[in-house]
mmCIF file of C-alpha atoms in Angstrom:
data_model
loop_
_atom_site.group_PDB
_atom_site.id
_atom_site.type_symbol
_atom_site.label_atom_id
_atom_site.label_comp_id
_atom_site.label_asym_id
_atom_site.label_seq_id
_atom_site.Cartn_x
_atom_site.Cartn_y
_atom_site.Cartn_z
ATOM 1 C CA MET A 1 14.413 11.666 -27.699
ATOM 2 C CA THR A 2 11.378 9.433 -27.669
ATOM 3 C CA MET A 3 8.658 10.224 -25.279
ATOM 4 C CA ASN A 4 7.512 6.996 -23.684
ATOM 5 C CA GLN A 5 4.183 6.807 -21.926
ATOM 6 C CA ILE A 6 2.344 4.285 -19.864
ATOM 7 C CA LEU A 7 -0.645 3.918 -17.441
ATOM 8 C CA ALA A 8 -0.109 2.553 -13.943
ATOM 9 C CA THR A 9 -1.721 1.651 -10.664
ATOM 10 C CA LYS A 10 -0.106 2.770 -7.406
ATOM 11 C CA LEU A 11 0.416 -0.074 -5.098
ATOM 12 C CA GLY A 12 1.984 1.834 -2.288
ATOM 13 C CA MET A 13 5.193 3.068 -0.752
ATOM 14 C CA THR A 14 7.995 1.178 0.934
ATOM 15 C CA GLN A 15 11.792 1.413 1.278
ATOM 16 C CA ILE A 16 14.566 -0.606 -0.316
ATOM 17 C CA PHE A 17 18.343 -0.686 -0.028
ATOM 18 C CA ASN A 18 20.207 0.569 -2.948
ATOM 19 C CA GLU A 19 23.608 -0.615 -4.163
ATOM 20 C CA GLU A 20 25.473 1.452 -1.674
ATOM 21 C CA GLY A 21 23.399 -0.158 1.136
ATOM 22 C CA ASN A 22 21.451 2.979 1.924
ATOM 23 C CA LEU A 23 17.727 2.847 2.569
ATOM 24 C CA ILE A 24 15.727 4.826 0.065
ATOM 25 C CA PRO A 25 12.016 5.681 -0.150
ATOM 26 C CA VAL A 26 10.290 4.197 -3.160
ATOM 27 C CA THR A 27 6.836 3.799 -4.621
ATOM 28 C CA VAL A 28 5.751 0.495 -6.131
ATOM 29 C CA LEU A 29 3.647 0.817 -9.360
ATOM 30 C CA ARG A 30 2.018 -1.762 -11.482
ATOM 31 C CA ALA A 31 2.672 -0.230 -14.872
ATOM 32 C CA GLY A 32 0.849 -1.632 -17.920
ATOM 33 C CA PRO A 33 0.596 -3.641 -19.901
ATOM 34 C CA VAL A 34 -1.455 -1.427 -22.102
ATOM 35 C CA THR A 35 -3.142 -2.488 -25.338
ATOM 36 C CA ILE A 36 -3.431 -0.351 -28.390
ATOM 37 C CA VAL A 37 -7.182 0.158 -29.060
ATOM 38 C CA GLN A 38 -7.168 2.803 -31.779
ATOM 39 C CA LYS A 39 -4.573 4.239 -34.064
ATOM 40 C CA LYS A 40 -4.753 7.842 -35.061
ATOM 41 C CA THR A 41 -2.901 8.964 -38.146
ATOM 42 C CA LYS A 42 -1.893 12.209 -39.679
ATOM 43 C CA GLU A 43 -4.061 11.612 -42.826
ATOM 44 C CA LYS A 44 -7.166 10.820 -40.942
ATOM 45 C CA ASP A 45 -6.969 12.705 -37.587
ATOM 46 C CA GLY A 46 -4.321 15.358 -38.242
ATOM 47 C CA TYR A 47 -1.817 13.894 -35.687
ATOM 48 C CA GLU A 48 -0.188 10.640 -34.863
ATOM 49 C CA SER A 49 -1.185 8.844 -31.662
ATOM 50 C CA PHE A 50 -2.436 5.600 -30.091
ATOM 51 C CA GLN A 51 -5.356 5.226 -27.866
ATOM 52 C CA VAL A 52 -4.442 2.707 -25.330
ATOM 53 C CA GLY A 53 -6.549 0.606 -22.868
ATOM 54 C CA PHE A 54 -5.504 -0.334 -19.364
ATOM 55 C CA LEU A 55 -7.060 -2.780 -16.879
ATOM 56 C CA PRO A 56 -9.434 -5.290 -18.554
ATOM 57 C CA ALA A 57 -13.144 -4.735 -17.959
ATOM 58 C CA LYS A 58 -16.081 -7.085 -17.858
ATOM 59 C CA GLU A 59 -18.358 -6.813 -20.817
ATOM 60 C CA LYS A 60 -21.377 -6.099 -18.696
ATOM 61 C CA HIS A 61 -19.677 -2.976 -17.350
ATOM 62 C CA ILE A 62 -19.134 -1.488 -20.772
ATOM 63 C CA THR A 63 -21.715 0.792 -22.404
ATOM 64 C CA ARG A 64 -22.987 -0.169 -25.872
ATOM 65 C CA PRO A 65 -21.274 2.696 -27.753
ATOM 66 C CA LEU A 66 -17.968 1.870 -26.070
ATOM 67 C CA ALA A 67 -18.435 -1.877 -26.854
ATOM 68 C CA GLY A 68 -18.774 -0.946 -30.481
ATOM 69 C CA HIS A 69 -15.610 1.077 -30.272
ATOM 70 C CA PHE A 70 -13.647 -1.839 -28.964
ATOM 71 C CA LYS A 71 -15.196 -4.204 -31.505
ATOM 72 C CA LYS A 72 -14.089 -1.960 -34.338
ATOM 73 C CA THR A 73 -10.483 -2.956 -33.760
ATOM 74 C CA ASN A 74 -11.280 -6.376 -32.293
ATOM 75 C CA VAL A 75 -9.783 -5.855 -28.880
ATOM 76 C CA LYS A 76 -11.017 -6.763 -25.457
ATOM 77 C CA PRO A 77 -12.763 -4.066 -23.369
ATOM 78 C CA PHE A 78 -10.751 -1.943 -21.003
ATOM 79 C CA ARG A 79 -11.595 0.185 -17.981
ATOM 80 C CA ILE A 80 -9.333 3.082 -18.742
ATOM 81 C CA LEU A 81 -8.703 4.599 -22.142
ATOM 82 C CA ARG A 82 -5.980 7.250 -22.745
ATOM 83 C CA GLU A 83 -4.321 8.641 -25.760
ATOM 84 C CA ILE A 84 -0.556 8.618 -25.992
ATOM 85 C CA LYS A 85 1.127 10.784 -28.631
ATOM 86 C CA VAL A 86 3.823 9.283 -30.792
ATOM 87 C CA GLU A 87 5.876 10.614 -33.590
ATOM 88 C CA ASP A 88 5.112 7.679 -35.913
ATOM 89 C CA SER A 89 2.297 5.257 -35.394
ATOM 90 C CA SER A 90 2.830 3.150 -38.532
ATOM 91 C CA HIS A 91 4.879 0.425 -36.934
ATOM 92 C CA LEU A 92 2.330 -0.847 -34.460
ATOM 93 C CA ASN A 93 -1.283 -2.016 -34.923
ATOM 94 C CA PRO A 94 -4.353 -2.204 -32.570
ATOM 95 C CA GLY A 95 -4.184 -5.266 -30.344
ATOM 96 C CA THR A 96 -0.506 -4.868 -29.634
ATOM 97 C CA GLU A 97 0.481 -4.930 -26.005
ATOM 98 C CA LEU A 98 3.027 -2.398 -24.736
ATOM 99 C CA LYS A 99 5.042 -3.384 -21.621
ATOM 100 C CA VAL A 100 7.015 -1.304 -19.121
ATOM 101 C CA SER A 101 10.137 -3.208 -19.780
ATOM 102 C CA ASP A 102 9.966 -2.232 -23.487
ATOM 103 C CA LEU A 103 9.459 1.445 -22.730
ATOM 104 C CA PHE A 104 11.474 2.298 -19.599
ATOM 105 C CA LYS A 105 14.854 1.442 -18.240
ATOM 106 C CA VAL A 106 16.402 1.610 -14.747
ATOM 107 C CA GLY A 107 18.078 4.914 -14.113
ATOM 108 C CA GLU A 108 15.725 6.942 -16.341
ATOM 109 C CA PHE A 109 13.523 9.700 -15.057
ATOM 110 C CA VAL A 110 9.742 9.933 -15.313
ATOM 111 C CA ASP A 111 6.982 12.455 -14.715
ATOM 112 C CA VAL A 112 4.013 11.023 -12.896
ATOM 113 C CA LEU A 113 0.545 12.485 -13.331
ATOM 114 C CA GLY A 114 -2.214 11.687 -10.942
ATOM 115 C CA VAL A 115 -5.007 12.970 -8.830
ATOM 116 C CA SER A 116 -4.093 13.949 -5.260
ATOM 117 C CA LYS A 117 -5.935 12.686 -2.165
ATOM 118 C CA GLY A 118 -9.045 14.701 -1.431
ATOM 119 C CA LYS A 119 -8.877 16.761 1.799
ATOM 120 C CA GLY A 120 -12.466 18.164 1.798
ATOM 121 C CA PHE A 121 -13.272 21.674 2.829
ATOM 122 C CA GLN A 122 -10.164 23.107 4.605
ATOM 123 C CA GLY A 123 -9.217 26.337 6.357
ATOM 124 C CA VAL A 124 -6.438 28.664 5.274
ATOM 125 C CA MET A 125 -3.895 27.319 7.683
ATOM 126 C CA LYS A 126 -3.954 23.778 6.259
ATOM 127 C CA ARG A 127 -4.785 24.886 2.652
ATOM 128 C CA HIS A 128 -2.448 27.799 2.184
ATOM 129 C CA ASN A 129 -0.009 27.507 5.058
ATOM 130 C CA PHE A 130 -1.215 30.696 6.745
ATOM 131 C CA ASN A 131 0.255 31.409 10.232
ATOM 132 C CA GLY A 132 -3.066 32.018 11.980
ATOM 133 C CA GLY A 133 -3.471 34.186 14.988
ATOM 134 C CA PRO A 134 -2.232 33.877 18.607
ATOM 135 C CA LYS A 135 -3.523 31.008 20.614
ATOM 136 C CA SER A 136 -3.554 32.853 23.878
ATOM 137 C CA HIS A 137 -3.194 36.364 25.362
ATOM 138 C CA GLY A 138 -6.754 37.187 24.524
ATOM 139 C CA GLY A 139 -6.361 36.591 20.788
ATOM 140 C CA MET A 140 -9.680 35.331 19.460
ATOM 141 C CA SER A 141 -8.558 34.998 15.800
ATOM 142 C CA HIS A 142 -6.968 31.563 16.115
ATOM 143 C CA ARG A 143 -7.217 29.973 12.669
ATOM 144 C CA ARG A 144 -8.960 32.799 10.790
ATOM 145 C CA PRO A 145 -7.830 34.117 7.390
ATOM 146 C CA ALA A 146 -7.835 37.722 8.765
ATOM 147 C CA SER A 147 -7.941 40.548 6.262
ATOM 148 C CA GLY A 148 -9.334 39.952 2.771
ATOM 149 C CA GLY A 149 -7.503 42.957 1.292
ATOM 150 C CA GLU A 150 -7.412 46.787 1.465
ATOM 151 C CA THR A 151 -10.527 48.773 1.897
ATOM 152 C CA ASN A 152 -9.732 51.344 -0.859
ATOM 153 C CA SER A 153 -10.311 48.967 -3.742
ATOM 154 C CA ALA A 154 -13.687 47.962 -2.170
ATOM 155 C CA LYS A 155 -13.417 44.465 -3.483
ATOM 156 C CA VAL A 156 -11.655 41.137 -2.846
ATOM 157 C CA TYR A 157 -9.172 40.411 -5.614
ATOM 158 C CA ARG A 158 -9.456 37.305 -7.751
ATOM 159 C CA GLY A 159 -7.228 34.445 -6.561
ATOM 160 C CA LYS A 160 -7.315 35.651 -2.924
ATOM 161 C CA ARG A 161 -6.376 32.650 -0.805
ATOM 162 C CA ALA A 162 -9.338 31.574 1.241
ATOM 163 C CA PRO A 163 -10.858 28.526 2.835
ATOM 164 C CA GLY A 164 -12.226 25.979 0.381
ATOM 165 C CA HIS A 165 -11.977 22.547 -1.120
ATOM 166 C CA MET A 166 -8.466 21.095 -0.959
ATOM 167 C CA GLY A 167 -6.935 18.084 -2.754
ATOM 168 C CA ASN A 168 -8.487 16.029 -5.447
ATOM 169 C CA ASP A 169 -6.452 18.103 -7.907
ATOM 170 C CA SER A 170 -4.521 16.743 -10.860
ATOM 171 C CA VAL A 171 -0.868 16.878 -9.837
ATOM 172 C CA THR A 172 2.283 16.264 -11.871
ATOM 173 C CA ILE A 173 5.472 15.166 -10.111
ATOM 174 C CA GLN A 174 8.519 15.691 -12.338
ATOM 175 C CA GLY A 175 11.776 13.850 -12.576
ATOM 176 C CA LEU A 176 11.384 10.802 -10.446
ATOM 177 C CA GLU A 177 14.100 8.201 -10.893
ATOM 178 C CA ILE A 178 13.309 4.623 -11.884
ATOM 179 C CA VAL A 179 15.104 2.451 -9.343
ATOM 180 C CA LYS A 180 14.000 -1.033 -10.300
ATOM 181 C CA LEU A 181 11.975 -2.935 -12.816
ATOM 182 C CA GLU A 182 10.329 -6.303 -12.477
ATOM 183 C CA PRO A 183 9.123 -7.218 -16.002
ATOM 184 C CA GLU A 184 7.412 -10.510 -15.042
ATOM 185 C CA LYS A 185 5.094 -8.705 -12.618
ATOM 186 C CA ASN A 186 4.941 -5.443 -14.612
ATOM 187 C CA LEU A 187 6.273 -3.668 -11.497
ATOM 188 C CA LEU A 188 8.025 -0.349 -11.758
ATOM 189 C CA ILE A 189 9.759 1.060 -8.645
ATOM 190 C CA ILE A 190 10.414 4.759 -8.567
ATOM 191 C CA LYS A 191 12.167 6.802 -5.950
ATOM 192 C CA GLY A 192 9.947 9.146 -4.002
ATOM 193 C CA GLY A 193 6.223 9.678 -3.692
ATOM 194 C CA VAL A 194 3.484 10.022 -6.163
ATOM 195 C CA PRO A 195 0.051 11.691 -5.892
ATOM 196 C CA GLY A 196 -3.070 9.883 -4.845
ATOM 197 C CA PRO A 197 -4.124 7.002 -2.565
ATOM 198 C CA ASN A 198 -3.001 3.420 -3.074
ATOM 199 C CA GLN A 199 -4.823 1.610 -5.977
ATOM 200 C CA SER A 200 -5.263 4.950 -7.817
ATOM 201 C CA HIS A 201 -4.487 5.263 -11.474
ATOM 202 C CA LEU A 202 -1.509 7.230 -12.810
ATOM 203 C CA PHE A 203 -0.059 8.293 -16.062
ATOM 204 C CA LEU A 204 3.656 8.073 -16.576
ATOM 205 C CA ARG A 205 5.805 9.680 -19.184
ATOM 206 C CA THR A 206 9.523 10.093 -19.852
ATOM 207 C CA SER A 207 10.529 13.146 -17.929
ATOM 208 C CA VAL A 208 10.290 16.409 -19.815
ATOM 209 C CA LYS A 209 13.361 17.621 -17.910
ATOM 210 C CA LEU A 210 15.093 14.312 -18.298
ATOM 211 C CA ALA A 211 17.753 15.559 -20.620
ATOM 212 C CA ARG A 212 18.851 18.239 -18.134
ATOM 213 C CA LYS A 213 18.835 15.904 -15.153
ATOM 214 C CA MET A 214 20.629 13.139 -16.946
ATOM 215 C CA HIS A 215 23.224 15.517 -18.171
ATOM 216 C CA LYS A 216 23.837 16.722 -14.593
ATOM 217 C CA LYS A 217 24.203 13.180 -13.346
ATOM 218 C CA GLU A 218 26.595 12.283 -16.185
ATOM 219 C CA THR A 219 28.779 15.336 -15.598
ATOM 220 C CA ALA A 220 28.906 14.609 -11.852
ATOM 221 C CA ARG A 221 29.981 11.092 -12.601
ATOM 222 C CA LEU A 222 32.661 12.326 -14.926
ATOM 223 C CA ALA A 223 33.938 14.807 -12.478
ATOM 224 C CA LYS A 224 34.108 12.139 -9.789
ATOM 225 C CA GLN A 225 36.058 9.885 -12.138
ATOM 226 C CA GLN A 226 38.455 12.566 -13.031
ATOM 227 C CA LYS A 227 39.067 13.404 -9.330
ATOM 228 C CA GLU A 228 39.768 9.815 -8.566
ATOM 229 C CA THR A 229 42.222 9.372 -11.373
ATOM 230 C CA GLY A 230 43.856 12.686 -10.343
ATOM 231 C CA LYS A 231 44.258 11.309 -6.858
ATOM 232 C CA GLU A 232 46.001 8.234 -8.069
ATOM 233 C CA LYS A 233 48.450 10.313 -10.122
ATOM 234 C CA GLY A 234 49.278 12.374 -6.989
ATOM 235 C CA LYS A 235 50.058 9.245 -5.095
ATOM 236 C CA GLY A 236 52.408 8.064 -7.770
ATOM 237 C CA LYS A 237 54.451 11.253 -7.444
ATOM 238 C CA LYS A 238 55.068 10.716 -3.788
ATOM 239 C CA MET B 1 -2.352 -9.822 -4.380
ATOM 240 C CA ASP B 2 -1.667 -6.207 -5.200
ATOM 241 C CA SER B 3 0.380 -5.552 -2.120
ATOM 242 C CA VAL B 4 3.590 -3.858 -1.426
ATOM 243 C CA VAL B 5 4.307 -6.544 1.262
ATOM 244 C CA ASP B 6 4.801 -9.115 -1.446
ATOM 245 C CA PHE B 7 7.240 -6.903 -3.138
ATOM 246 C CA GLU B 8 9.188 -6.332 0.095
ATOM 247 C CA LYS B 9 9.507 -9.977 0.785
ATOM 248 C CA ALA B 10 12.195 -10.420 -1.966
ATOM 249 C CA PHE B 11 14.419 -8.023 -0.101
ATOM 250 C CA LEU B 12 14.190 -9.584 3.375
ATOM 251 C CA LYS B 13 17.095 -11.484 4.728
ATOM 252 C CA GLN B 14 16.453 -15.206 5.191
ATOM 253 C CA ASP B 15 19.383 -15.882 7.437
ATOM 254 C CA VAL B 16 18.608 -13.702 10.365
ATOM 255 C CA PRO B 17 19.316 -15.580 13.635
ATOM 256 C CA ASP B 18 16.576 -15.719 16.183
ATOM 257 C CA PHE B 19 17.411 -13.135 18.787
ATOM 258 C CA ARG B 20 15.223 -11.198 21.185
ATOM 259 C CA VAL B 21 15.318 -8.127 23.419
ATOM 260 C CA GLY B 22 17.714 -8.795 26.315
ATOM 261 C CA ASP B 23 20.088 -11.034 24.290
ATOM 262 C CA THR B 24 23.694 -10.021 23.898
ATOM 263 C CA ILE B 25 24.613 -10.159 20.249
ATOM 264 C CA LYS B 26 27.623 -9.274 18.046
ATOM 265 C CA VAL B 27 27.007 -7.458 14.750
ATOM 266 C CA SER B 28 29.645 -7.284 12.128
ATOM 267 C CA TYR B 29 28.951 -4.568 9.642
ATOM 268 C CA LYS B 30 30.744 -2.957 6.698
ATOM 269 C CA ILE B 31 31.968 0.530 6.933
ATOM 270 C CA THR B 32 33.539 2.561 4.165
ATOM 271 C CA GLU B 33 36.512 4.718 5.059
ATOM 272 C CA GLY B 34 38.211 6.860 2.413
ATOM 273 C CA GLY B 35 36.964 4.699 -0.464
ATOM 274 C CA LYS B 36 38.013 1.426 1.317
ATOM 275 C CA GLU B 37 35.604 -0.990 2.867
ATOM 276 C CA ARG B 38 36.298 -2.985 5.989
ATOM 277 C CA ILE B 39 34.256 -4.827 8.701
ATOM 278 C CA GLN B 40 33.711 -3.474 12.118
ATOM 279 C CA SER B 41 31.878 -5.168 14.903
ATOM 280 C CA LEU B 42 29.890 -4.111 17.863
ATOM 281 C CA ASP B 43 28.609 -6.334 20.707
ATOM 282 C CA GLY B 44 26.007 -5.283 23.155
ATOM 283 C CA VAL B 45 22.580 -5.937 24.691
ATOM 284 C CA VAL B 46 19.546 -5.635 22.387
ATOM 285 C CA ILE B 47 17.349 -3.137 24.013
ATOM 286 C CA GLU B 48 14.765 -2.721 21.302
ATOM 287 C CA ARG B 49 13.408 -4.379 18.155
ATOM 288 C CA LYS B 50 10.871 -2.295 16.273
ATOM 289 C CA GLY B 51 9.087 -2.118 12.921
ATOM 290 C CA SER B 52 8.182 -4.874 10.538
ATOM 291 C CA GLY B 53 9.170 -5.972 7.107
ATOM 292 C CA ILE B 54 12.070 -4.230 5.527
ATOM 293 C CA ARG B 55 11.728 -1.379 8.026
ATOM 294 C CA GLU B 56 12.582 -3.537 11.066
ATOM 295 C CA THR B 57 15.367 -2.184 13.247
ATOM 296 C CA PHE B 58 17.155 -3.172 16.369
ATOM 297 C CA THR B 59 19.141 -1.131 18.944
ATOM 298 C CA LEU B 60 22.218 -2.272 20.670
ATOM 299 C CA ARG B 61 23.553 -0.824 23.971
ATOM 300 C CA LYS B 62 26.909 -1.276 25.531
ATOM 301 C CA ILE B 63 29.086 0.500 28.059
ATOM 302 C CA SER B 64 32.198 1.501 26.276
ATOM 303 C CA ASN B 65 34.971 3.012 28.505
ATOM 304 C CA GLY B 66 32.425 3.999 31.050
ATOM 305 C CA VAL B 67 30.164 5.720 28.528
ATOM 306 C CA GLY B 68 26.875 4.246 27.365
ATOM 307 C CA VAL B 69 26.779 3.720 23.674
ATOM 308 C CA GLU B 70 23.691 2.930 21.567
ATOM 309 C CA ARG B 71 23.478 2.236 18.014
ATOM 310 C CA THR B 72 20.341 1.351 15.798
ATOM 311 C CA PHE B 73 20.682 -0.942 12.807
ATOM 312 C CA PRO B 74 18.189 -1.739 10.066
ATOM 313 C CA LEU B 75 17.913 -5.510 10.389
ATOM 314 C CA HIS B 76 17.804 -6.267 6.748
ATOM 315 C CA SER B 77 20.653 -3.856 5.731
ATOM 316 C CA PRO B 78 23.093 -5.353 3.226
ATOM 317 C CA LYS B 79 25.788 -3.584 5.248
ATOM 318 C CA ILE B 80 25.239 -6.030 8.096
ATOM 319 C CA GLU B 81 27.557 -8.906 7.355
ATOM 320 C CA LYS B 82 26.765 -11.169 10.296
ATOM 321 C CA ILE B 83 24.817 -11.330 13.517
ATOM 322 C CA ALA B 84 25.958 -13.767 16.219
ATOM 323 C CA VAL B 85 24.057 -14.349 19.380
ATOM 324 C CA LEU B 86 26.439 -14.494 22.370
ATOM 325 C CA LYS B 87 24.096 -14.805 25.364
ATOM 326 C CA LYS B 88 20.403 -15.195 25.813
ATOM 327 C CA GLY B 89 18.840 -13.005 28.438
ATOM 328 C CA ILE B 90 15.821 -13.087 30.796
ATOM 329 C CA VAL B 91 13.791 -9.875 30.665
ATOM 330 C CA HIS B 92 10.238 -8.836 31.386
ATOM 331 C CA LYS B 93 9.994 -5.855 29.060
ATOM 332 C CA ALA B 94 9.848 -5.472 25.387
ATOM 333 C CA LYS B 95 11.990 -2.362 25.475
ATOM 334 C CA LEU B 96 14.906 -2.124 27.897
ATOM 335 C CA PHE B 97 15.213 1.671 28.127
ATOM 336 C CA TYR B 98 15.398 1.427 31.873
ATOM 337 C CA LEU B 99 19.001 0.230 31.492
ATOM 338 C CA ARG B 100 19.953 3.818 30.627
ATOM 339 C CA ASP B 101 19.295 4.997 34.178
ATOM 340 C CA LYS B 102 20.940 1.984 35.920
ATOM 341 C CA ILE B 103 24.625 1.611 36.776
ATOM 342 C CA GLY B 104 26.739 -1.291 37.947
ATOM 343 C CA LYS B 105 25.156 -4.640 38.621
ATOM 344 C CA LYS B 106 21.628 -3.307 38.147
ATOM 345 C CA ALA B 107 22.462 -2.456 34.552
ATOM 346 C CA LYS B 108 22.952 -6.099 33.787
ATOM 347 C CA VAL B 109 20.566 -8.455 32.140
ATOM 348 C CA LYS B 110 20.172 -11.896 33.707
ATOM 349 C CA GLU B 111 21.467 -14.681 31.641
ATOM 350 C CA LYS B 112 19.288 -17.503 30.553
ATOM 351 C CA LYS B 113 21.031 -20.787 31.213
ATOM 352 C CA GLY B 114 20.681 -23.875 29.118
#
């Protein structure tokens, strides 16, 4: 199983009708194209991978050291660089463009890595789903975290859920289905939501749990097929 | 340029007839029953149109055997085969929820002639 990876921009959420005519929630992503900037090989770096660039940058926005890095392989400057691991990097060279349509197919599953929306400093009710205290009947502890722990240990344990900064975390959503591809516009449409605000940058990879989910789907399809053929046989007997 | 609205446009129906709240329309839609597909139709007064783009919906109301029946359809659903405007109506509201509390002649929408 090859692990395909690509960088994307989140354009936003909408809904589309699937083949059965049901309305499903989807996220529209502009995925790629990414250009190989640097090639890492086993001999030189100890592992095989590509460093890819996404979203072209103006030269004036690039620092001198980075400009030198791009010049080394004679590629245009990019705003985002990220390494993608591959089993064998020998077949492609720097400057090659990788497109979504070459890497992913409709019906496959992907994991989406992104940074969630920042929520600022939040209390325990929003941050950790605490219940809070009574709103009336003289209760004065409305949204407070209440007890911090037992008195015998004379300390607050590490990891005790408390108010603090919420969001702006790196989040991975696993196993999202690819519903549609528009290769001319580099659009990738996946079912469900992804972390972060619109226009944020995301990293996509073939789902780690893909094999399991695809297997489940396939067995369900086969079972359905078997059931239908069984029904037809029953009809014939009557 | 980087907008979801542009993406949505490709999925919108182009042949939706011009109908408004208060009009009486007939909707033919596909239903699947035991693996078979057939077309059913419902005619009634449009009491609501809401949403925009692919999320736009409309609600029909009719009195069926003395019972008020309402059904909401997504306007751009591929399950909707055809929409035919039967009558144009004169109304002063954008939503005709007041029809729910009216009976008899008061529950009727005035027809626009000509």
